[in-house]
Structure formats: structure tokens, C-alpha cells
Tab-separated table of C-alpha atoms in Angstrom:
chain	number	residue	atom	x	y	z
O	1	MET	CA	162.337	213.113	108.041
O	2	SER	CA	164.369	215.613	109.539
O	3	ARG	CA	163.593	219.101	110.883
O	4	ARG	CA	165.070	222.394	110.967
O	5	ALA	CA	164.047	225.920	112.496
O	6	THR	CA	162.869	228.945	110.568
O	7	ASN	CA	161.199	231.927	112.175
O	8	ASN	CA	160.819	229.972	115.543
O	9	LEU	CA	158.819	227.614	113.741
O	10	GLU	CA	159.686	223.647	113.330
O	11	ILE	CA	159.535	222.739	109.382
O	12	LYS	CA	159.373	219.048	108.551
O	13	GLU	CA	161.533	217.968	105.789
O	14	PHE	CA	161.596	214.346	104.354
O	15	SER	CA	164.852	212.719	103.905
O	16	MET	CA	165.244	210.893	100.513
O	17	ASP	CA	164.602	207.408	102.219
O	18	PRO	CA	161.691	205.970	100.430
O	19	CYS	CA	158.512	205.684	102.557
O	20	ALA	CA	157.203	202.264	103.653
O	21	ILE	CA	153.624	201.621	103.624
O	22	GLU	CA	151.691	199.548	105.949
O	23	PHE	CA	147.994	199.208	105.293
O	24	LEU	CA	145.885	198.209	108.554
O	25	PRO	CA	143.636	195.317	108.288
O	26	ARG	CA	139.629	195.577	108.606
O	27	THR	CA	139.977	199.430	108.406
O	28	TYR	CA	138.405	199.760	104.759
O	29	ASN	CA	134.738	201.293	104.804
O	30	LYS	CA	132.369	203.415	102.742
O	31	THR	CA	129.170	205.379	102.787
O	32	GLY	CA	126.551	205.611	100.272
O	33	ALA	CA	123.264	203.515	99.279
O	34	LYS	CA	123.561	199.920	98.751
O	35	GLY	CA	123.848	198.997	95.158
O	36	ALA	CA	125.450	202.408	93.951
O	37	GLU	CA	128.997	203.554	93.908
O	38	PRO	CA	130.229	204.789	97.473
O	39	GLU	CA	129.786	208.559	97.998
O	40	LYS	CA	132.971	208.028	100.453
O	41	ARG	CA	135.560	205.578	101.068
O	42	TRP	CA	138.449	205.293	103.411
O	43	LEU	CA	141.049	203.051	104.909
O	44	ASN	CA	144.095	203.385	107.492
O	45	LEU	CA	147.766	202.837	107.171
O	46	ILE	CA	151.060	203.667	108.751
O	47	VAL	CA	153.700	205.527	106.526
O	48	ARG	CA	157.420	204.739	107.832
O	49	SER	CA	160.439	206.838	106.915
O	50	SER	CA	163.929	207.335	108.515
O	51	GLY	CA	162.968	205.749	111.955
O	52	SER	CA	159.546	207.699	112.279
O	53	LYS	CA	156.071	206.733	111.725
O	54	TRP	CA	152.883	208.370	110.885
O	55	HIS	CA	149.138	207.044	111.185
O	56	VAL	CA	147.241	208.161	108.396
O	57	LYS	CA	143.504	207.708	107.592
O	58	VAL	CA	143.177	208.186	103.487
O	59	THR	CA	139.576	209.091	102.491
O	60	PHE	CA	138.418	209.573	98.952
O	61	ARG	CA	134.939	211.609	98.700
O	62	GLY	CA	133.100	211.518	95.441
O	63	THR	CA	132.603	208.966	92.585
O	64	THR	CA	135.226	207.889	90.119
O	65	GLN	CA	132.761	206.689	87.328
O	66	ASP	CA	130.930	208.721	84.443
O	67	THR	CA	127.422	209.321	85.433
O	68	GLN	CA	126.585	208.196	81.996
O	69	ASN	CA	128.291	204.681	82.757
O	70	PRO	CA	127.912	203.852	86.261
O	71	ASN	CA	129.862	200.226	86.040
O	72	PHE	CA	131.294	200.518	89.913
O	73	SER	CA	133.216	197.770	91.344
O	74	ASN	CA	132.427	195.292	94.093
O	75	ARG	CA	133.770	195.846	97.652
O	76	PRO	CA	137.029	193.743	97.332
O	77	LYS	CA	138.003	195.643	94.069
O	78	ARG	CA	137.261	199.158	95.518
O	79	ARG	CA	139.391	198.236	98.551
O	80	LYS	CA	142.235	196.957	96.412
O	81	ASP	CA	141.834	199.962	94.155
O	82	LEU	CA	142.036	202.533	97.121
O	83	GLU	CA	144.995	200.611	98.781
O	84	ASN	CA	146.581	200.874	95.036
O	85	LEU	CA	145.764	204.423	94.832
O	86	CYS	CA	147.592	205.021	98.312
O	87	ALA	CA	150.905	203.256	97.043
O	88	CYS	CA	150.832	205.619	94.214
O	89	ILE	CA	151.162	208.797	96.745
O	90	ASP	CA	154.033	210.711	97.229
O	91	PHE	CA	153.755	211.070	101.172
O	92	GLN	CA	157.243	212.883	101.098
O	93	GLN	CA	155.305	215.859	99.431
O	94	ILE	CA	152.530	215.705	101.962
O	95	SER	CA	152.750	217.527	105.760
O	96	LEU	CA	151.815	214.574	108.116
O	97	LEU	CA	151.012	215.034	111.721
O	98	ASP	CA	153.105	213.892	114.631
O	99	ASP	CA	151.701	211.900	117.435
O	100	THR	CA	148.079	211.634	115.948
O	101	VAL	CA	146.033	210.317	112.944
O	102	THR	CA	146.306	212.501	109.854
O	103	GLU	CA	143.360	212.224	107.472
O	104	LEU	CA	143.928	213.152	103.807
O	105	ILE	CA	140.839	214.131	102.226
O	106	LEU	CA	141.145	213.269	98.521
O	107	THR	CA	138.585	214.821	96.148
O	108	ARG	CA	138.851	214.969	92.203
O	109	TRP	CA	141.517	217.585	91.932
O	110	ARG	CA	145.119	217.430	91.885
O	111	LEU	CA	146.839	214.634	94.073
O	112	PRO	CA	150.751	214.603	93.994
O	113	CYS	CA	151.460	210.907	92.810
O	114	LYS	CA	154.856	209.407	91.939
O	115	GLU	CA	153.323	207.161	89.337
O	116	GLN	CA	149.824	206.193	88.010
O	117	PRO	CA	147.403	203.774	89.363
O	118	ASN	CA	147.059	200.337	87.793
O	119	ALA	CA	145.319	200.410	84.280
O	120	ASP	CA	142.421	198.729	85.573
O	121	SER	CA	141.989	200.683	88.450
O	122	ASP	CA	138.704	202.666	89.484
O	123	PHE	CA	140.979	205.695	89.977
O	124	THR	CA	143.038	205.522	86.717
O	125	SER	CA	140.587	207.832	84.955
O	126	VAL	CA	140.509	210.713	87.744
O	127	ALA	CA	144.070	210.198	89.302
O	128	GLY	CA	145.325	213.227	87.715
O	129	GLY	CA	142.612	215.430	88.678
O	130	ILE	CA	142.641	214.561	92.517
O	131	TRP	CA	143.523	217.076	95.121
O	132	VAL	CA	144.538	216.381	98.662
O	133	HIS	CA	143.525	218.189	102.348
O	134	THR	CA	145.094	216.969	105.216
O	135	TRP	CA	143.796	217.538	109.243
O	136	GLU	CA	143.854	215.690	112.170
O	137	ASP	CA	141.088	212.731	111.983
O	138	PRO	CA	138.179	213.864	114.231
O	139	LEU	CA	137.171	210.028	114.579
O	140	ARG	CA	140.416	208.622	115.511
O	141	VAL	CA	140.752	206.466	118.691
O	142	ARG	CA	141.502	209.174	121.402
O	143	TYR	CA	144.076	208.042	124.027
O	144	PRO	CA	143.742	210.499	127.038
O	145	LEU	CA	147.044	211.554	128.831
O	146	TYR	CA	147.467	209.597	131.874
O	147	ARG	CA	146.989	212.175	134.843
O	148	PHE	CA	147.020	210.185	138.110
O	149	GLY	CA	150.617	210.238	138.473
O	150	SER	CA	151.778	207.631	141.357
O	151	SER	CA	148.373	207.889	143.230
O	152	ILE	CA	147.149	204.614	142.061
O	153	PRO	CA	149.021	201.526	140.746
O	154	THR	CA	149.499	201.179	137.001
O	155	LYS	CA	150.170	198.260	134.524
O	156	ASP	CA	151.564	198.693	131.208
O	157	ILE	CA	149.726	197.136	128.617
O	158	SER	CA	152.480	194.777	127.479
O	159	GLU	CA	152.005	193.407	130.878
O	160	ILE	CA	148.504	191.769	129.777
O	161	LYS	CA	149.175	188.138	128.337
O	162	GLU	CA	145.727	186.649	128.065
O	163	LYS	CA	142.235	188.014	126.801
O	164	GLU	CA	138.869	186.860	126.676
O	165	ALA	CA	136.098	189.254	125.434
O	166	LEU	CA	133.094	189.263	127.823
O	167	ASP	CA	130.879	191.864	125.446
O	168	ASP	CA	129.901	189.829	122.338
O	169	GLY	CA	133.284	190.324	120.505
O	170	ILE	CA	133.066	194.511	120.584
O	171	GLY	CA	136.230	194.372	122.666
O	172	ALA	CA	135.605	196.813	125.767
O	173	VAL	CA	135.812	194.227	128.532
O	174	HIS	CA	137.784	191.278	128.932
O	175	ASN	CA	138.725	188.654	131.328
O	176	VAL	CA	142.675	188.943	131.376
O	177	ARG	CA	145.849	187.612	133.220
O	178	LEU	CA	149.089	189.558	133.649
O	179	TYR	CA	152.476	187.768	133.047
O	180	GLY	CA	153.760	186.470	136.263
O	181	ASP	CA	150.247	186.641	138.061
O	182	GLU	CA	147.507	183.856	137.640
O	183	THR	CA	144.920	186.036	139.053
O	184	VAL	CA	142.120	186.889	136.813
O	185	TYR	CA	141.188	190.239	136.358
O	186	ILE	CA	138.514	192.435	134.587
O	187	TYR	CA	140.040	194.848	131.836
O	188	LYS	CA	137.733	197.489	130.713
O	189	LYS	CA	139.537	199.503	127.688
O	190	GLU	CA	138.912	201.664	124.643
O	191	VAL	CA	136.815	200.249	121.944
O	192	GLY	CA	138.687	200.145	118.765
O	193	PRO	CA	137.406	200.277	115.335
O	194	PRO	CA	134.755	199.902	113.583
O	195	PHE	CA	132.684	200.375	117.070
O	196	TYR	CA	134.594	203.278	118.473
O	197	VAL	CA	133.123	206.787	118.832
O	198	PRO	CA	135.337	209.615	120.424
O	199	PRO	CA	133.143	209.947	123.445
O	200	ASP	CA	134.050	206.542	124.738
O	201	SER	CA	137.407	208.024	125.470
O	202	GLU	CA	135.921	210.396	127.814
O	203	VAL	CA	133.536	207.667	129.554
O	204	LEU	CA	136.594	205.499	129.992
O	205	GLU	CA	138.450	208.573	131.609
O	206	ARG	CA	135.367	209.613	133.735
O	207	GLU	CA	134.901	206.015	135.362
O	208	LEU	CA	138.469	205.771	136.030
O	209	GLN	CA	138.195	209.191	138.093
O	210	ASN	CA	135.083	207.977	139.692
O	211	LEU	CA	136.882	204.516	140.857
O	212	VAL	CA	139.703	206.466	142.119
O	213	LEU	CA	137.257	208.813	144.048
O	214	LEU	CA	135.656	205.960	145.528
O	215	ARG	CA	138.472	203.436	145.932
O	216	ASP	CA	139.408	203.885	149.499
O	217	ASN	CA	135.813	203.778	151.059
O	218	SER	CA	133.494	201.919	148.658
O	219	VAL	CA	131.513	199.009	149.740
O	220	GLY	CA	129.115	197.506	147.205
O	221	ILE	CA	131.386	199.165	144.091
O	222	VAL	CA	133.793	197.135	141.990
O	223	ARG	CA	137.379	197.686	143.526
O	224	LEU	CA	139.997	199.392	141.119
O	225	ILE	CA	143.401	197.352	140.774
O	226	ALA	CA	145.422	199.449	138.440
O	227	ALA	CA	145.217	201.740	135.648
O	228	VAL	CA	146.572	200.173	132.217
O	229	VAL	CA	149.094	202.491	130.291
O	230	SER	CA	151.222	202.581	127.327
O	231	SER	CA	153.174	205.186	125.252
O	232	ASN	CA	151.124	206.837	122.615
O	233	PRO	CA	150.192	204.313	120.035
O	234	TYR	CA	150.353	207.248	117.578
O	235	GLN	CA	153.795	208.414	118.598
O	236	THR	CA	155.770	209.427	115.478
O	237	SER	CA	159.152	208.679	116.700
O	238	GLU	CA	160.035	204.991	116.918
O	239	LEU	CA	162.964	205.172	119.116
O	240	GLY	CA	160.972	206.323	122.430
O	241	GLU	CA	162.471	208.247	125.275
O	242	ALA	CA	162.297	208.162	128.814
O	243	GLY	CA	160.321	211.467	129.253
O	244	ASP	CA	157.653	210.494	126.505
O	245	PRO	CA	153.876	211.174	127.808
O	246	ILE	CA	152.073	208.121	128.776
O	247	VAL	CA	148.255	207.479	127.734
O	248	LEU	CA	145.479	205.590	129.613
O	249	ARG	CA	144.334	202.382	127.667
O	250	GLY	CA	142.141	201.145	130.340
O	251	PHE	CA	141.994	199.848	133.743
O	252	LEU	CA	142.132	196.520	135.673
O	253	LEU	CA	139.226	195.811	138.054
O	254	GLU	CA	138.293	192.921	140.462
O	255	TYR	CA	136.869	190.082	138.715
O	256	HIS	CA	133.651	188.477	140.090
O	257	PRO	CA	132.983	185.041	139.044
O	258	ASN	CA	129.146	183.999	140.036
O	259	GLY	CA	127.525	186.150	137.072
O	260	THR	CA	125.193	189.088	137.300
O	261	LEU	CA	122.189	189.806	139.154
O	262	GLU	CA	120.290	189.628	135.594
O	263	ASP	CA	121.368	186.029	135.404
O	264	ALA	CA	120.226	185.479	139.010
O	265	LEU	CA	116.899	186.934	138.072
O	266	ARG	CA	116.616	184.769	134.950
O	267	THR	CA	117.234	181.325	136.732
O	268	PRO	CA	116.371	181.958	140.441
O	269	LYS	CA	117.580	178.931	142.631
O	270	LEU	CA	116.056	178.060	145.953
O	271	GLU	CA	119.490	178.717	147.650
O	272	MET	CA	118.856	182.497	146.940
O	273	ASN	CA	116.104	183.017	149.432
O	274	GLY	CA	117.585	185.113	152.232
O	275	ARG	CA	120.333	186.372	149.760
O	276	TRP	CA	117.770	189.003	147.939
O	277	CYS	CA	117.194	191.454	150.698
O	278	ARG	CA	121.196	191.255	151.565
O	279	TRP	CA	121.715	191.743	147.627
O	280	ALA	CA	119.186	194.758	147.759
O	281	SER	CA	121.077	196.238	150.723
O	282	GLN	CA	124.412	195.989	149.336
O	283	ILE	CA	123.296	197.395	145.943
O	284	THR	CA	121.568	200.222	147.871
O	285	THR	CA	124.690	201.147	149.814
O	286	GLY	CA	126.671	201.046	146.794
O	287	LEU	CA	124.559	203.443	145.158
O	288	ALA	CA	124.346	205.535	148.116
O	289	GLN	CA	127.998	206.147	148.055
O	290	LEU	CA	128.030	207.257	144.630
O	291	HIS	CA	125.510	209.906	145.508
O	292	GLN	CA	127.260	211.177	148.602
O	293	CYS	CA	130.228	212.045	146.272
O	294	ASP	CA	127.719	214.226	144.008
O	295	LEU	CA	127.578	211.139	141.566
O	296	ALA	CA	124.830	209.265	139.526
O	297	HIS	CA	124.941	205.985	138.041
O	298	MET	CA	122.262	206.615	135.225
O	299	ASP	CA	122.337	202.980	134.005
O	300	LEU	CA	121.404	200.977	137.104
O	301	LYS	CA	120.207	197.723	135.810
O	302	PRO	CA	120.573	194.055	136.781
O	303	SER	CA	123.037	193.565	134.092
O	304	ASN	CA	125.374	195.996	135.697
O	305	VAL	CA	125.405	194.468	139.328
O	306	VAL	CA	127.901	191.576	139.573
O	307	ILE	CA	128.076	188.560	142.134
O	308	SER	CA	131.306	188.138	143.841
O	309	ALA	CA	132.695	184.688	144.885
O	310	ASP	CA	131.490	185.523	148.409
O	311	PHE	CA	127.979	186.156	146.759
O	312	ASP	CA	127.917	189.593	147.496
O	313	ALA	CA	126.442	192.170	144.998
O	314	VAL	CA	128.760	194.542	143.478
O	315	LEU	CA	127.774	197.712	141.155
O	316	ILE	CA	129.697	198.287	137.750
O	317	ASP	CA	129.895	200.812	135.188
O	318	VAL	CA	130.001	203.790	137.323
O	319	SER	CA	131.043	206.554	134.781
O	320	GLY	CA	127.556	208.135	135.205
O	321	ILE	CA	127.806	209.357	131.480
O	322	GLY	CA	128.264	206.202	129.490
O	323	GLY	CA	124.638	206.089	128.491
O	324	VAL	CA	121.322	204.990	129.434
O	325	THR	CA	118.972	202.098	129.002
O	326	ARG	CA	115.460	203.485	128.190
O	327	GLU	CA	113.456	200.626	130.053
O	328	TRP	CA	115.459	201.522	133.061
O	329	LEU	CA	114.943	205.406	132.981
O	330	SER	CA	112.257	206.708	135.325
O	331	PRO	CA	109.139	207.986	133.857
O	332	GLU	CA	109.876	211.711	134.213
O	333	MET	CA	113.488	210.984	132.221
O	334	ARG	CA	112.076	208.849	129.338
O	335	ASP	CA	111.050	211.989	127.302
O	336	GLU	CA	114.106	213.694	128.004
O	337	ASN	CA	116.389	213.910	124.723
O	338	GLU	CA	119.561	214.119	126.993
O	339	PRO	CA	118.819	212.701	130.444
O	340	LEU	CA	122.741	212.898	131.124
O	341	SER	CA	122.611	216.495	131.030
O	342	ARG	CA	119.970	216.726	133.766
O	343	SER	CA	120.770	218.309	137.092
O	344	ILE	CA	122.529	215.798	139.530
O	345	GLU	CA	119.625	215.894	141.782
O	346	ALA	CA	117.153	214.617	138.839
O	347	ARG	CA	119.780	211.850	137.941
O	348	GLN	CA	119.931	210.578	141.589
O	349	GLN	CA	115.950	210.494	141.733
O	350	ASN	CA	116.306	208.629	138.585
O	351	ASP	CA	118.740	206.133	140.163
O	352	ILE	CA	116.477	205.684	142.843
O	353	TRP	CA	113.631	204.735	140.659
O	354	ALA	CA	115.721	202.025	138.744
O	355	LEU	CA	116.768	200.663	142.336
O	356	GLY	CA	112.908	200.522	142.857
O	357	GLN	CA	112.282	198.253	139.547
O	358	MET	CA	115.479	196.156	140.508
O	359	LEU	CA	113.677	195.524	144.161
O	360	SER	CA	110.509	194.772	142.371
O	361	ALA	CA	112.086	192.352	140.153
O	362	MET	CA	113.877	190.605	143.075
O	363	ALA	CA	110.492	190.482	144.742
O	364	ASP	CA	109.123	188.493	141.932
O	365	ALA	CA	112.044	186.000	141.997
O	366	CYS	CA	112.262	185.276	145.516
O	367	CYS	CA	110.348	182.369	147.453
O	368	SER	CA	110.327	183.983	150.814
O	369	ASP	CA	106.923	185.824	151.820
O	370	ASP	CA	108.917	188.007	154.382
O	371	GLU	CA	111.560	188.877	151.727
O	372	GLU	CA	108.954	189.365	149.088
O	373	ARG	CA	106.920	191.588	151.272
O	374	LEU	CA	109.876	193.769	152.362
O	375	LEU	CA	111.304	194.113	148.608
O	376	ARG	CA	107.716	195.238	147.440
O	377	SER	CA	107.409	197.623	150.091
O	378	MET	CA	110.745	199.334	149.185
O	379	ALA	CA	110.029	199.200	145.454
O	380	ARG	CA	106.665	201.105	145.928
O	381	TYR	CA	108.454	203.718	148.029
O	382	ALA	CA	111.238	204.024	145.392
O	383	THR	CA	109.246	204.028	142.107
O	384	ARG	CA	106.728	206.902	143.647
O	385	PRO	CA	106.945	210.494	142.163
O	386	PRO	CA	109.792	212.837	143.200
O	387	PRO	CA	110.968	213.262	145.849
O	388	ARG	CA	111.323	209.492	146.263
O	389	MET	CA	112.070	207.567	149.593
O	390	SER	CA	115.755	208.202	150.350
O	391	LEU	CA	118.393	205.544	150.335
O	392	SER	CA	119.104	205.557	154.044
O	393	HIS	CA	115.795	204.881	154.645
O	394	ILE	CA	115.733	201.799	152.304
O	395	ILE	CA	119.125	200.889	153.806
O	396	THR	CA	117.828	201.208	157.424
O	397	ALA	CA	114.837	198.843	156.361
O	398	LEU	CA	116.791	195.968	154.705
O	399	SER	CA	119.418	196.190	157.416
O	400	GLU	CA	116.782	195.500	160.097
O	401	CYS	CA	115.378	192.671	158.113
O	402	LEU	CA	118.906	191.160	157.821
O	403	SER	CA	119.708	191.723	161.397
O	404	GLU	CA	116.839	189.108	162.320
O	405	PRO	CA	118.506	185.899	163.282
O	406	SER	CA	116.068	183.805	161.301
O	407	PRO	CA	114.578	185.785	158.213
O	408	ASN	CA	111.848	183.162	157.547
O	409	SER	CA	110.595	182.822	161.093
O	410	SER	CA	106.965	184.317	161.983
O	411	GLN	CA	108.741	186.589	164.602
O	412	ALA	CA	111.188	188.186	162.016
O	413	GLY	CA	107.846	188.409	159.610
O	414	LYS	CA	106.370	190.580	162.533
O	415	SER	CA	109.394	192.660	163.070
O	416	GLY	CA	109.443	193.502	159.356
O	417	SER	CA	105.997	194.289	159.139
O	418	ASN	CA	106.090	196.583	162.255
O	419	HIS	CA	109.164	198.341	160.639
O	420	LEU	CA	107.275	199.110	157.445
O	421	CYS	CA	104.494	200.392	159.376
O	422	ALA	CA	106.794	202.954	160.940
O	423	LEU	CA	107.996	203.902	157.548
O	424	ARG	CA	104.879	204.391	156.331
O	425	LEU	CA	104.031	206.989	159.308
O	426	ASP	CA	107.186	208.725	158.714
O	427	GLU	CA	106.785	209.252	154.915
């Protein structure tokens, strides 16, 4: 493809070089009732010509069969027939969009074809009457521009050498290593098809923003190591230049090897006695730091707390907009259609309630009477109707318990009980 200027506009002109088409695997999909011809079917491909490439999604809307003779094909043949139709399209006559994903909407009107589909193809009877409409694919994976400059370290995506998915194969969270570095990191990245939805990119970018904000002063919150960047995967020019913009592909986090709080609650062990209050204090401290930055977690639950190599509790998933888990929402939030749209004060009160539920679960798991009594008391205050007990009060109570030389001694129990009495009077 070449370019020429006309009235200050750039007009794309294809050269006479033929286009090469690469079909992307596992992108064929369809909508429609089971056992009926699809209402819509689509797949993704890359068109290459003269040192440039364009990402394209081809979507056929409508049916190919006579309604009087609904003899539709099975899925493998439908995919093969759609690939065959795409191979027939003369892409040199279509204006493809640079640096993004162009969606071609095919309907049963006129389509510029350089040849006819195979004789046994579903599309043979309608190919002469297909029309095409182009636009930017609204469901494409969106790669945000990297906006942090040199304020935090970056790693190019090509530096990641090993990946082990940690999220049931969906692909958003991996254990990784880098070339020349045997340290294990957590790599949180964009989710690819078929699980991706456009808000995923906003969540990824927001979580990075929050991690950068908390990076220098955070205790009890997962530590950001570096942003992972690359050139735009949709970039049309395959040559690449030094000034090309870079996009965010994810970020690296410190790896914590001892599972989650959910794991610990599921299989509590005797050696965890004495740790439950310390974990509760660390979780509460991390949450307080989020709140001090006018942020809310909104998905606080045991699976979003990891246990470090030193057996400390660390908060993860701090975007604040990544979704909610209904059973961990406060009573006043459960009937909300969009709890993430509530005021920051309401969302922070929801966090405190979820913290109280976690403290209650930890009290159920521990075997120390003193720990259990303190955690249950804090849980009760944290889960009362708003306004709930402040995080600073919870931190103070837990810290005084932890400062006792022997948490299991009768004197420690007496001190804890006296402090709880003081809290009842103050509250």
C-alpha cells in the first residue's frame, strides 16, 4: 500500500502486490440458537501487503440458506467456508484501518470478490449479493498507551521467557521468569479472546495507576516490580521506528509463594496460631492505605490476600473497578445494580464490612481463645450498620494484642479483654 496527499487528507492506495492472508487460530465464533443456522459468524485474520499488515475481523450477518430448505452445515465446515469466503475477498478494494482492528460487516448485498467461493460452500448462492461495511472493531483487545514515562521501570514483553497460568487457563495471571533473571514474578496481563471484554483494559490500567500511587509507601499491598510494554500489536507498518508509541501489556508483581488466605482458612494448621491476628493487622493496614489515597478495594475476600515467603499477608487486585463478588458485599450494597458506581465513602464502608467477614472467618479457623475473642470482637464492630468501626481502631486493637510478649498467656488475654472494654466505651 502507498499513500498520496489530496486536499490535506491521506488517501490509501494499494500497490499491485498481492495480499497475503493469515487466519488467526481459535477466533471463529458464532451466535444463534442451537441446532439452527447461525445469525452471525466471524473470525480474525491478518492481511499483509508491501511491508504492511492489517488486523481484520470478518463478520457475516444473516443466513446463507433458503428458508424453505434449511440444510445448514456443521461448525468445522462453517469455519472452513467462512475462511474460503475471506480468501475470495479483494482486500485491495477495501479501506482497512491502520494500527487497530478493522471489522468487515458482510451482509447479503454486494461484496467485491476477485473469484467465486468453492462450489460446495454455504456462500456460493449468495456471494454475488453480499455487501461489506467497515468500521473499527468495538470488541477488539484494546492496548492502552503507556503513559508513565520513566517514572517506573519497564520490561518489554519479549523479555518474558516462561509462563505458567495461575487462573484456570484464562490467561490473565501467570508465574513468569525473565531472560537473564531466574526470579519468579507474577505477570498480570490483558485477557485474550474469547474471555476478553473491553473494560478489561481499563481495569488493567487503573490497577497499575493505583500500584504506582501506593508503590513508595505501601505496607501489606502487593509490590509493583515493572510495567510490561510493547509496540502496538496492531501496528500497520512492519518496519517499526524509534518514535512509535508503546502500549501497556501488563505489569510484573512480587511473587508470594505461600498461597492465599483462602487456602489457609480451608486447611488451618496449628502453627498458624499467633499468625491470625498478625495477618488481620497487615490486611487492615493495607486496606487503610488504600482508603487514605481515596481508593476502595471493592473485592476484598480471602482469595485476594496472598501469603509471602515470610508468612506476611499481602493484598492483591487493587484496581477498585475489577468487579465484585456478591457474597462479599455488605448488606446495603447487595441490592445495588452497580455497586462500583457508589460514592467513595459507601465503597470504603463496604470494604470494612468485607474485612469484618474475613476476621470472622479467621476467628473460626484459629485455635487460640485469645486470638479468637479479639478477632470476633473486631468482626462484630466492622460488620455493624454504617458508620462502621474505623480501620485505625481495628489496627490499634490488633497491634496491642501483637505487642504482648506471649499472646497465649493469661496476662495477654487480660490485656486484650481490657482493651476491648475500652473500645466498647469509646464506640
